[in-house]
XYZ file of C-alpha atoms in Angstrom:
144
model
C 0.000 0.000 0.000
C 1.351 3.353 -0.761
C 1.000 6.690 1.046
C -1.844 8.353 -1.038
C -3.877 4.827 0.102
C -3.419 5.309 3.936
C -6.434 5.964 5.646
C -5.721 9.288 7.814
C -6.661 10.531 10.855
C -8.073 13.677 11.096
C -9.849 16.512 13.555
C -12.354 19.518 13.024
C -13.481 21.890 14.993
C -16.776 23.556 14.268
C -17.110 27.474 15.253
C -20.829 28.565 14.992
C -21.301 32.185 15.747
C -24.481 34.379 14.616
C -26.024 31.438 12.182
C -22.453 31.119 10.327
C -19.614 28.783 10.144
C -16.278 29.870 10.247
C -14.758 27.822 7.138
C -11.448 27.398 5.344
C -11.664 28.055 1.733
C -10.204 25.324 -0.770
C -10.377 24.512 -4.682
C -10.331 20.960 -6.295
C -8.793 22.309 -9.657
C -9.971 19.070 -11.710
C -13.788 19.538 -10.488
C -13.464 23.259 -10.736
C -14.976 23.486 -7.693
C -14.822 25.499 -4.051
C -15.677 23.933 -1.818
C -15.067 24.660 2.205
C -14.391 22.856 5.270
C -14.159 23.331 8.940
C -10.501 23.780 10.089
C -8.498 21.225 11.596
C -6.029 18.625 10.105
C -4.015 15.633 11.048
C -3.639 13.887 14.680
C 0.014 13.173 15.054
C 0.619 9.248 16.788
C 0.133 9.781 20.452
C -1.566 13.057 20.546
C -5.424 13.239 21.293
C -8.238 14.659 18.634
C -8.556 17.318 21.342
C -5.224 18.232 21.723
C -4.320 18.313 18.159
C -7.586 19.954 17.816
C -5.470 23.321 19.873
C -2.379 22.750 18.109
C -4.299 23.055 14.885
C -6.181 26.222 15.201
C -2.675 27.554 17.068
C -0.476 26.568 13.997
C -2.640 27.314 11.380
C -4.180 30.902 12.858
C -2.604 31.621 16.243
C -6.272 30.806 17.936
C -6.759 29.623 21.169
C -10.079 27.561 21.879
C -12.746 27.145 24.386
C -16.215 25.413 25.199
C -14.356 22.137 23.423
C -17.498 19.501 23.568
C -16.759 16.395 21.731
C -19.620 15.969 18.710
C -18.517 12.711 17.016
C -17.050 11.019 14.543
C -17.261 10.301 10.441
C -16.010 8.431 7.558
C -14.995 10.637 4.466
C -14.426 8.595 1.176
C -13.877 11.257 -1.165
C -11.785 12.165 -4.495
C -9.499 15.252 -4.330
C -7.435 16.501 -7.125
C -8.636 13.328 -9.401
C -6.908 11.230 -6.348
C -8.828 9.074 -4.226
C -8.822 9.761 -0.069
C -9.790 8.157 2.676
C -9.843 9.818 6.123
C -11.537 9.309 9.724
C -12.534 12.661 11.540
C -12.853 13.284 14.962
C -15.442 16.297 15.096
C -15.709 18.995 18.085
C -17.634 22.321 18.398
C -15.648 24.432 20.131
C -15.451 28.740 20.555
C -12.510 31.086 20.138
C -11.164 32.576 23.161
C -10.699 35.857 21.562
C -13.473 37.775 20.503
C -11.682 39.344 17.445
C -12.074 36.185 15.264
C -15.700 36.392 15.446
C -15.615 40.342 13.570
C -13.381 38.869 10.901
C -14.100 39.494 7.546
C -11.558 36.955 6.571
C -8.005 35.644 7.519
C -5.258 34.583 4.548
C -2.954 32.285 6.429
C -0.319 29.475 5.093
C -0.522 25.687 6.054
C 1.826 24.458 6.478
C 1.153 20.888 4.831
C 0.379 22.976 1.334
C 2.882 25.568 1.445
C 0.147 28.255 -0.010
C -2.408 30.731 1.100
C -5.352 29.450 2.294
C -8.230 31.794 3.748
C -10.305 31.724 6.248
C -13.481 32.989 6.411
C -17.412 33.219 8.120
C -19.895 31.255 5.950
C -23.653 31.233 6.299
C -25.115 28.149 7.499
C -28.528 28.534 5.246
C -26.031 28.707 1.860
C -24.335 25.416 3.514
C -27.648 23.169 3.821
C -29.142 24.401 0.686
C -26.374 23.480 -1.589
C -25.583 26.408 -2.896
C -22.138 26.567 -0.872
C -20.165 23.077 -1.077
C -19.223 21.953 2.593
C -17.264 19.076 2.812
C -17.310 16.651 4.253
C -21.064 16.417 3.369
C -21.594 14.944 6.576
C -20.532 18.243 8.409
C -24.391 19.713 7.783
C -25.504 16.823 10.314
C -23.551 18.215 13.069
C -25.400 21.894 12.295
């Protein structure tokens, strides 16, 4: 089995504020599609979902968390980039600590798994469950 066929374990934290979602913004070039997602990424081998949970948000936008509650947990089969993925996600719904995330418009910041720009932005939840926004993965709109 080769890397891109590993099944990987992830985390996502939900932020709900004022009926939106606070998103990251991506593009699957081959689809031509955006599409966003709740940020979060990998759980490093003997680190918690909650703890890389914090040391997400703090590496990829210098945000602390609060009101961590625990939500569940999906499977996300999915093609990305024409590739096929595979990954297991620990979901939480959780609250910044500082209030100035909530006013933001949006936040460019780099990850540092793709090297590039991503931003970060407030969504609103109606545009999510009708469709016309793409969340992924699909199964987030169950947790809202």
């Amino acid at each position: 089995m080769n890397k891109s066929q590993q099944i990987r374990v992830k985390v996502f934290g939900l932020i709900q504020y004022e009926k939106r979602l606070f998103v990251c913004e991506g593009y699957d070039s081959i689809k031509q599609q955006k599409y966003y997602r709740a940020l979060g990424g990998s759980i490093e081998f003997g680190e918690t979902s909650r703890a890389a949970l914090a040391r997400e948000f703090q590496e990829e936008i210098q945000a602390e968390l609060t009101n961590i509650r625990y939500r569940g947990c999906l499977e996300n089969i999915y093609i990305f980039e024409g590739k096929p993925g595979h990954e297991i996600v620990q979901v939480y719904e959780c609250d910044f600590v500082e209030q100035k995330f909530y006013q933001l418009q949006e936040l460019i910041f780099t990850e540092l798994t793709y090297h590039h720009p991503q931003k970060a932005l407030w969504v609103d939840i109606s545009r999510c469950k009708s469709g016309e926004l793409r969340l992924v993965p699909e199964q987030f709109l169950e947790f809202l």
